Short mmCIF file of C-alpha atoms in Angstrom, two decimals:
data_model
loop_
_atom_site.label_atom_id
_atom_site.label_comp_id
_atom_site.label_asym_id
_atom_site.label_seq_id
_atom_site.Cartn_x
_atom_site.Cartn_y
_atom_site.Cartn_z
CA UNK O 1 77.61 -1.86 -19.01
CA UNK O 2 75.16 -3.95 -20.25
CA UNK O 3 75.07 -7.89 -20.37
CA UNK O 4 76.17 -9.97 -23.06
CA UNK O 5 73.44 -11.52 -24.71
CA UNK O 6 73.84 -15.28 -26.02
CA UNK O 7 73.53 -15.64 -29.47
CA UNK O 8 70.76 -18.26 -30.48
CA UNK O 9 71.65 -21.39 -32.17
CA UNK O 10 71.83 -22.38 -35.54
CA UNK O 11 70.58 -26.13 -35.02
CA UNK O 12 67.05 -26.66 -34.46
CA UNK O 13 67.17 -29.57 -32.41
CA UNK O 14 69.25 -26.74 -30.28
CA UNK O 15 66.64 -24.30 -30.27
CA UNK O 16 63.62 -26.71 -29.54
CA UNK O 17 65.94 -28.22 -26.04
CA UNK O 18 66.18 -24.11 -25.73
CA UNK O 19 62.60 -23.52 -26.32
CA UNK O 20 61.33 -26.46 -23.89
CA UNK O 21 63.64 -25.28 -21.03
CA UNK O 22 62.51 -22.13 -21.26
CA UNK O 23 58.77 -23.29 -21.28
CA UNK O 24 59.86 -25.43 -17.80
CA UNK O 25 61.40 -22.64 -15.85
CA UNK O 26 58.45 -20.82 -16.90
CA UNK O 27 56.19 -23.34 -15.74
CA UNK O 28 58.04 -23.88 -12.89
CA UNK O 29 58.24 -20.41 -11.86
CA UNK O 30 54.10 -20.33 -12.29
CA UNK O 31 53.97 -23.26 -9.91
CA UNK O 32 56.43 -21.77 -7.06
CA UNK O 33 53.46 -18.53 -7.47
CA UNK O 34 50.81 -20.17 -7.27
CA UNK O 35 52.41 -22.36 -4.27
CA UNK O 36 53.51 -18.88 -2.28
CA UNK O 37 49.86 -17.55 -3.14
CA UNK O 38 48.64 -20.58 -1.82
CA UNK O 39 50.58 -20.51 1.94
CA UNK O 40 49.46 -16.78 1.64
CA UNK O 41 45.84 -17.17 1.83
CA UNK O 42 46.09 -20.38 3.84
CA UNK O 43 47.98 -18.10 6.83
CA UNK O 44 45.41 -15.54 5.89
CA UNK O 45 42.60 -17.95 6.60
CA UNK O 46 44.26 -19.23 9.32
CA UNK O 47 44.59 -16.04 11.11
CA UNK O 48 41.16 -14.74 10.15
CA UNK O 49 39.68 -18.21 11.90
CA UNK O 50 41.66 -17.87 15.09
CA UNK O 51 40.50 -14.15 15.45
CA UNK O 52 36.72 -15.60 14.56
CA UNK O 53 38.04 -17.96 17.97
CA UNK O 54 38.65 -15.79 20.16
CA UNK O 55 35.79 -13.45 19.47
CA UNK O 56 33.34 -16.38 19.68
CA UNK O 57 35.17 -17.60 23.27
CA UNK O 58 35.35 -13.60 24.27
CA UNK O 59 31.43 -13.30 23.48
CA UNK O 60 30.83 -16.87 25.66
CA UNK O 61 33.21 -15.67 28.87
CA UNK O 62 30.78 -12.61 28.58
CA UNK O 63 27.69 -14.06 28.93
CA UNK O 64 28.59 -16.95 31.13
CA UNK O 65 29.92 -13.72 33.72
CA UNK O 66 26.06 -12.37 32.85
CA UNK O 67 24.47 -15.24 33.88
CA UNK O 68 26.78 -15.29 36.92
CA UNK O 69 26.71 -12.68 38.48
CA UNK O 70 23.48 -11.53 37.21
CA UNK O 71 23.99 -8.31 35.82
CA UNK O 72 21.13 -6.60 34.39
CA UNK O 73 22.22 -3.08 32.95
CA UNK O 74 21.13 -2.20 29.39
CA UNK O 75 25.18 -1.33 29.03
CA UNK O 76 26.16 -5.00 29.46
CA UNK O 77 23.23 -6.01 26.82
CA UNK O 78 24.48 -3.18 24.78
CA UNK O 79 28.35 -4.29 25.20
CA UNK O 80 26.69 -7.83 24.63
CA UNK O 81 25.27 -6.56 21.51
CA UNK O 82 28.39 -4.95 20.10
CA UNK O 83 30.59 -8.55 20.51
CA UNK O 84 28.04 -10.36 18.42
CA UNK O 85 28.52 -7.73 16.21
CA UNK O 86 32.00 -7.96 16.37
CA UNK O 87 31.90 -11.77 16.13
CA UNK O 88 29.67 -11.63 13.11
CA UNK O 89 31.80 -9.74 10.73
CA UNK O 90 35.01 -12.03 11.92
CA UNK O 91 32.75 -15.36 10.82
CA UNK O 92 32.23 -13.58 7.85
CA UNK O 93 35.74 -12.76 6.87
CA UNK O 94 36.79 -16.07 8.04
CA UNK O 95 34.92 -18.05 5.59
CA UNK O 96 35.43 -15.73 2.90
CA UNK O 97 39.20 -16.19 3.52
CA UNK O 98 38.43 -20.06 3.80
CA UNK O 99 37.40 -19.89 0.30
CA UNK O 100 40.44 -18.41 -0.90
CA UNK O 101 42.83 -20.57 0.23
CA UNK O 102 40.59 -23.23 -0.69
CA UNK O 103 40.76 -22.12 -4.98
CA UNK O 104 44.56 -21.04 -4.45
CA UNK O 105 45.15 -24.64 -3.44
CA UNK O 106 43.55 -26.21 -5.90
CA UNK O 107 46.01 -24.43 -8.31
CA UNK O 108 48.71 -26.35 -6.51
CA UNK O 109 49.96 -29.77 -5.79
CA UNK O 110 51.95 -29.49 -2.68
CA UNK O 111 49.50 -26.98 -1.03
CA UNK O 112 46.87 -28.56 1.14
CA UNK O 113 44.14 -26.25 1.45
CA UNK O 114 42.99 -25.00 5.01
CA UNK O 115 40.12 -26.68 6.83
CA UNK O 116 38.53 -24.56 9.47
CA UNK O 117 36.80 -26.10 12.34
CA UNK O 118 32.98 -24.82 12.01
CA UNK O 119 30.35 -25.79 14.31
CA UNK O 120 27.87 -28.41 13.97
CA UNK O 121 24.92 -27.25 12.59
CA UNK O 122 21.70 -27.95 13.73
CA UNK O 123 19.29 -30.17 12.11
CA UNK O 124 16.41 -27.65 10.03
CA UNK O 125 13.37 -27.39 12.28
CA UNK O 126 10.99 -30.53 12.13
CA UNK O 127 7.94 -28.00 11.35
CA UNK O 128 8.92 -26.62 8.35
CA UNK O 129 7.49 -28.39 5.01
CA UNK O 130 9.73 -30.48 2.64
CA UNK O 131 9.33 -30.26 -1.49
CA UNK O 132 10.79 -33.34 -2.58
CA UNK O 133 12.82 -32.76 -5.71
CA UNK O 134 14.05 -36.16 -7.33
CA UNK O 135 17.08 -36.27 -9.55
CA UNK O 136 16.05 -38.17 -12.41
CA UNK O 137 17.29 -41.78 -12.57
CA UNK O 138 20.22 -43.21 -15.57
CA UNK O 139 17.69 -45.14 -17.74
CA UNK O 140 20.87 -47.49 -18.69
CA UNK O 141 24.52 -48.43 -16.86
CA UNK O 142 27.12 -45.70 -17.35
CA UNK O 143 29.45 -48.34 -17.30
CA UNK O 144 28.26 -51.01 -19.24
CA UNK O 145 24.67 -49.96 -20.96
CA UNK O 146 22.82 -52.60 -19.44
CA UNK O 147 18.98 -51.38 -18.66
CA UNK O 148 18.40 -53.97 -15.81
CA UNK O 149 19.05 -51.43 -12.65
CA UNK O 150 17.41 -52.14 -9.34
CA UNK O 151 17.15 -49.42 -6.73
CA UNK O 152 19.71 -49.47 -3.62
CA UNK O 153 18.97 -46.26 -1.91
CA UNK O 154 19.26 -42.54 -2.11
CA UNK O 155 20.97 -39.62 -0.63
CA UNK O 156 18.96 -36.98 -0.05
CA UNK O 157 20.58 -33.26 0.65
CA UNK O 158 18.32 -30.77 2.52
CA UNK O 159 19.26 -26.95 1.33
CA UNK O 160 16.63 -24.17 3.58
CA UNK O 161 15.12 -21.93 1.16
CA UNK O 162 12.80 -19.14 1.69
CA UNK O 163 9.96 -17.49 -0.40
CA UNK O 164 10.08 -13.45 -0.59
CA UNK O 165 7.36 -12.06 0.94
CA UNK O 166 4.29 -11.32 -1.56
CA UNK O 167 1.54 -8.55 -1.46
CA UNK O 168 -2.04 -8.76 -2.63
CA UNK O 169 -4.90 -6.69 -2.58
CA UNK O 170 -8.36 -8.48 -1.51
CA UNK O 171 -11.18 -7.50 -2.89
CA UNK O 172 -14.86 -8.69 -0.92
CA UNK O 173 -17.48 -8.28 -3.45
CA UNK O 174 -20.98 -7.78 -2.15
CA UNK O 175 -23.34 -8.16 -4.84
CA UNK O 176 -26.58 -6.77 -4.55
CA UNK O 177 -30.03 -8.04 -5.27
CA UNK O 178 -33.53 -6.06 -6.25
CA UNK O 179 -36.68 -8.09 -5.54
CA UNK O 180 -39.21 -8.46 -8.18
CA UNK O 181 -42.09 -8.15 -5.90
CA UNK O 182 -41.77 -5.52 -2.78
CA UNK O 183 -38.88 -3.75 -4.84
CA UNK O 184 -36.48 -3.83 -1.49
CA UNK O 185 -32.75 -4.72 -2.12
CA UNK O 186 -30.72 -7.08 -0.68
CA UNK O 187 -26.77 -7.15 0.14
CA UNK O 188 -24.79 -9.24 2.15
CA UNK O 189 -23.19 -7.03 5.33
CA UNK O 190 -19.87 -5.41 5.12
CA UNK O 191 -17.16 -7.82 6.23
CA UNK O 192 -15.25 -7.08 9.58
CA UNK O 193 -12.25 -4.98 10.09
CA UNK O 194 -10.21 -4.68 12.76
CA UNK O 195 -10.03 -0.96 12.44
CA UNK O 196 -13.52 0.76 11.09
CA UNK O 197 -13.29 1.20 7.97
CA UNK O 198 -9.91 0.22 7.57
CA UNK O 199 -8.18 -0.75 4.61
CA UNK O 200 -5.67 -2.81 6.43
CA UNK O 201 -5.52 -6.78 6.51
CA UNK O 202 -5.24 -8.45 10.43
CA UNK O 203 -1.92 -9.66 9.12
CA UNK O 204 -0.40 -6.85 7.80
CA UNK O 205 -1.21 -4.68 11.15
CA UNK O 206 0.30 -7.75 12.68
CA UNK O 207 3.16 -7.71 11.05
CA UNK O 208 3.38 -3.55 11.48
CA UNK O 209 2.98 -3.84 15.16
CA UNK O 210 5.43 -7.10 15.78
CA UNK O 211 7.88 -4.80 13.24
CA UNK O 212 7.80 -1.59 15.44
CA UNK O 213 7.70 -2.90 18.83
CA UNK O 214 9.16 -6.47 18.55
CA UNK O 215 11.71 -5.96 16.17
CA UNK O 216 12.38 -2.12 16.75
CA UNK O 217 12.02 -1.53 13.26
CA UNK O 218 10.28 2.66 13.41
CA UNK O 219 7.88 3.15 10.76
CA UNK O 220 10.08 5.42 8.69
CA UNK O 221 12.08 2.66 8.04
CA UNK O 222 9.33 0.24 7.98
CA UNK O 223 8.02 2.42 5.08
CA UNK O 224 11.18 2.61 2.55
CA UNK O 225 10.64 -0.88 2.81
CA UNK O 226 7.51 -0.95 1.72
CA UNK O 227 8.24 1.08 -1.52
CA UNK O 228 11.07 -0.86 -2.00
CA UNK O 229 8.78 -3.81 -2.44
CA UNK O 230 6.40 -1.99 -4.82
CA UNK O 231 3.82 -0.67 -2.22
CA UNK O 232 4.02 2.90 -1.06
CA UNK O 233 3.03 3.98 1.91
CA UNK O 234 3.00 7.30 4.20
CA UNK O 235 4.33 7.71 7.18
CA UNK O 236 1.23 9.47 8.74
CA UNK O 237 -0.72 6.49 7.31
CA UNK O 238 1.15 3.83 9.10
CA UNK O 239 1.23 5.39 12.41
CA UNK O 240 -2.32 5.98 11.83
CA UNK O 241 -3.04 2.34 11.70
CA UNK O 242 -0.77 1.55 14.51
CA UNK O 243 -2.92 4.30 16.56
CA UNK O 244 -6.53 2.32 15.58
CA UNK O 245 -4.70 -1.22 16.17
CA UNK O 246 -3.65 -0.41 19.62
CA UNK O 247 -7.03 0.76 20.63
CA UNK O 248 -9.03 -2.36 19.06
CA UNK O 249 -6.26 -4.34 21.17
CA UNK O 250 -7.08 -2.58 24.84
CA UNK O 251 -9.82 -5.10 25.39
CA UNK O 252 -6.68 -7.90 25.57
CA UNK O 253 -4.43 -5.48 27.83
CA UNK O 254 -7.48 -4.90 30.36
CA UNK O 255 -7.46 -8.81 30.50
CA UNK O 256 -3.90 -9.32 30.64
CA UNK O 257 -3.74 -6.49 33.57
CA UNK O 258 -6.62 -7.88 35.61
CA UNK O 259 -5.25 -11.17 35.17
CA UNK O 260 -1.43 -9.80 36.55
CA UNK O 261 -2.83 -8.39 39.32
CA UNK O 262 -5.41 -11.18 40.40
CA UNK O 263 -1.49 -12.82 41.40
CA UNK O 264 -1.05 -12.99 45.02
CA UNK O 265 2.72 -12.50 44.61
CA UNK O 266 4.35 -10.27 40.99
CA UNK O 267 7.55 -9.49 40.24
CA UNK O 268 8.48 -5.58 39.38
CA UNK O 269 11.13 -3.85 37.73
CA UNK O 270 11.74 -1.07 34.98
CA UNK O 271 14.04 -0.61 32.72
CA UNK O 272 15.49 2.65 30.16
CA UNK O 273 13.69 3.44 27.20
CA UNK O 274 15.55 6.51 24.77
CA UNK O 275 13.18 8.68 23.66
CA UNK O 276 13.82 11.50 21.40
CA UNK O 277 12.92 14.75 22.61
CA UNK O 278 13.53 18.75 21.06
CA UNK O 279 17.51 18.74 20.66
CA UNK O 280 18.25 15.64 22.71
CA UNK O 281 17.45 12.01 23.95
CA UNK O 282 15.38 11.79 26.74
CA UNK O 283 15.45 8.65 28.84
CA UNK O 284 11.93 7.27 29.62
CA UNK O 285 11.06 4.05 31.35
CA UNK O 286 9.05 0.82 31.02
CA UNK O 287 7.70 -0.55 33.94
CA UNK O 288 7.46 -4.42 33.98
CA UNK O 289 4.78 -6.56 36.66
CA UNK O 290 5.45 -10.51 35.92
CA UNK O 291 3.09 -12.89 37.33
CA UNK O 292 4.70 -16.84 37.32
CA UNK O 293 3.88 -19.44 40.25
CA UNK O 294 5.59 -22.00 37.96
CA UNK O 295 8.33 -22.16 40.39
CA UNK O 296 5.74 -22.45 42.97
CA UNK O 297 4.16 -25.34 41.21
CA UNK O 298 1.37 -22.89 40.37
CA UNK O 299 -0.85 -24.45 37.26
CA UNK O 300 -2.08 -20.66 36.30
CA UNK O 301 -0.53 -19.17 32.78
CA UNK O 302 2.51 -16.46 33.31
CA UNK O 303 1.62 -13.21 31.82
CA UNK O 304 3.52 -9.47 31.41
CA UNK O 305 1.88 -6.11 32.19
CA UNK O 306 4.10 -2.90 31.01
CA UNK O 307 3.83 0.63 31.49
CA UNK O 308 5.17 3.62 30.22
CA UNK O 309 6.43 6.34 31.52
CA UNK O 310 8.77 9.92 30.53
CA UNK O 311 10.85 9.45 34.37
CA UNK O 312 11.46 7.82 36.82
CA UNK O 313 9.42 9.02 39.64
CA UNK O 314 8.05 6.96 42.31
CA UNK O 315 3.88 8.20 41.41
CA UNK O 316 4.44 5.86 38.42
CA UNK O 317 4.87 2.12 40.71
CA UNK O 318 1.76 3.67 42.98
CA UNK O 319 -0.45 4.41 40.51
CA UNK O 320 0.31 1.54 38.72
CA UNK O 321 -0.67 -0.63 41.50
CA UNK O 322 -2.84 1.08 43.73
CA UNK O 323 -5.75 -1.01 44.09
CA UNK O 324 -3.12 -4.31 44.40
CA UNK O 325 -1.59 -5.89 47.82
CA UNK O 326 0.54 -9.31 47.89
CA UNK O 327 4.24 -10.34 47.85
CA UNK O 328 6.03 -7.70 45.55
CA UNK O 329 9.42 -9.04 44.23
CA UNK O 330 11.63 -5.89 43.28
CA UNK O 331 14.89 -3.95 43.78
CA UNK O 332 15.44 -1.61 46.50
CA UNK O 333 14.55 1.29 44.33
CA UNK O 334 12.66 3.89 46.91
CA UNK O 335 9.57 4.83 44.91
CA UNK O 336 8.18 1.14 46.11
CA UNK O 337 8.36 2.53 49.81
CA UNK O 338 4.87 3.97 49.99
CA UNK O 339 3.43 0.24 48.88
CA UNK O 340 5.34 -1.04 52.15
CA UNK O 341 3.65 1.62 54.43
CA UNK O 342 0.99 0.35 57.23
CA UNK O 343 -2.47 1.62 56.89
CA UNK O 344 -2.00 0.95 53.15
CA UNK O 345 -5.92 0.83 51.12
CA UNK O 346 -6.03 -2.16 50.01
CA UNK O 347 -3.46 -3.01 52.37
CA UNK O 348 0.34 -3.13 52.58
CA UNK O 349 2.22 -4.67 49.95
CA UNK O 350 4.66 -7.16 52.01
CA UNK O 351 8.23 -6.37 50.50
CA UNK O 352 10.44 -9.47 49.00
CA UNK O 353 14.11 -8.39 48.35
CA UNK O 354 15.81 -9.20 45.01
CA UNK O 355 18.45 -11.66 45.86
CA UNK O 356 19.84 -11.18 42.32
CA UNK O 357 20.63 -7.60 43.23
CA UNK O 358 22.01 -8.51 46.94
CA UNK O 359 24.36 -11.61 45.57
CA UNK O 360 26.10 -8.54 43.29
CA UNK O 361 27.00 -6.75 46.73
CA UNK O 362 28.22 -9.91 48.27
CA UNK O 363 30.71 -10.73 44.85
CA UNK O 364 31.84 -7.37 45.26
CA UNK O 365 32.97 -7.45 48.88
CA UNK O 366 33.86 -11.06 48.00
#
């Protein structure tokens, strides 16, 4: 059966008290809404910052128990990896939600937004240059028009900025010159490239190299960059130039070696490389010999010599340092043994255990 409906009144002072009460309830239903939205996105917010928390505190536990107990397996760096990861996204969603409850409240008058505790940010780095941009000043008093304004202060806001990388092309013109009198001609010589006849700026190999093996970035990707960015090039062409940059860079290697193993005392270690092979990954390693007497109060520079290598076999260590004896500060991994052996050419390496490695074994039984 369906409801009565009540007839509307004759009177129009009756139907303008009808028509305003009906505009209030609707008005007031609007503002109970936009108040329920509001408490929804501020528990939204609120949730999505403690979860942020808790990641952020998870990620610190984890690398405080790192630094602890010293583990050096590339699983913890990769599990470290993943949490900053993990943390990343949460910060993400957390001040996206932020912002939500931040408009929905504004909608509202008995909803106070949600603050969410953020941490201090650092100061921008000293070394980077400042453009000055000045607002321009009232010529007159917004309050009274008077023009006789003297100069208190300012606030100045700092916002980081960045400029998009740009490409050019540079051309070196070498104009050439005929002499009147023996007929010979004259041109200035060909400027110097770091690869023979290369095409390729000292920056932009710099930048290729630091990309690929600093950054991790492979060249395939390295290249859809590139042609994103108006500048196509190959595949083949880029590891071309990586192949000519490494060789015009073995002179600084040869140095940095001899100057590793002029050390009376280096550090080794290796660590897994994956390397794609037919069907499967193939885990290769890099071999690592650190030379640093800081500790020692030694004044000479630190330095890093790496080698590569498809396994793990103990040649690798041997040949690496065959023509080297000292203190040798490494794990107990057995492909060192034949360094340790008496009647050694040079001469034996004398053998310095890893505490690092021993104080895991002692937590352990601990």
């Amino acid at each position: 059966m369906e409801a009565a409906i009540s007839p509307l009144p004759d009177d129009v002072e009756a139907l303008k008290a009808l028509v305003a009460t009906m505009a209030r309830r609707a008005e007031e239903a609007e503002q109970n809404a936009a108040t329920a939205t509001a408490k929804l996105a501020n528990a939204m917010a609120h949730q999505s910052a403690i979860e942020a928390l808790i990641a952020h505190l998870k990620l610190q536990i984890a690398k405080l128990k790192r630094e602890q107990y010293g583990p050096s397996a590339e699983r913890s760096r990769r599990l470290l990896g993943q949490m900053e990861l993990q943390l990343e996204e949460l910060e993400a969603d957390a001040t996206e939600d932020d912002l939500i409850a931040e408009e929905a409240a504004a909608k509202t008058t008995t909803v106070t937004a949600f603050e969410r505790k953020r941490p201090a940010r650092k100061p921008f780095p000293e070394h980077l240059p400042r453009e000055r941009v000045v607002v321009p000043a009232p010529c007159s008093c917004p309050a009274c028009g008077g023009d006789r304004l003297s100069k208190l202060g300012e606030d100045v806001t700092e916002t980081l900025e960045v400029i998009p990388r740009s490409w050019k092309v540079i051309q070196t013109v070498r104009e050439k010159f005929a002499c009147r009198d023996c007929e010979k001609i004259a041109q200035a010589p060909a400027p110097f490239h770091v690869v023979p006849r290369g095409w390729a700026g000292p920056s932009f190999l710099a930048m290729l190299l630091f990309e690929k093996y600093g950054q991790h970035q492979p060249l395939n990707r390295q290249a859809e960059r590139f042609a994103r960015e108006g500048v196509p090039l190959s595949l083949s062409t880029l590891a071309d130039q990586v192949g000519a940059a490494a060789h015009a860079l073995m002179p600084i290697y040869k140095l940095i070696e001899a100057h590793v193993l002029a050390a009376d005392r280096i550090h080794g270690d290796d660590t897994t490389v994956p390397v794609m092979a037919k069907g499967k990954t193939d885990v290769a390693r890099l071999w690592v010999y650190v030379r640093d007497d800081r500790p020692f109060a030694g004044s000479d520079p630190p330095a890093a010599l790496f080698h590569y290598s498809r396994d793990r076999r103990g040649e690798h260590p041997q040949a690496h340092l065959a023509g080297w004896s000292g203190i040798l500060q490494a794990d107990a991994y057995s492909g060192y043994n034949d360094l340790y052996r008496e009647g050694r050419d040079p001469g034996p390496v004398l053998e310095a255990g890893c505490f690092a490695h021993a104080r895991r074994k002692f937590f352990e039984l601990a």
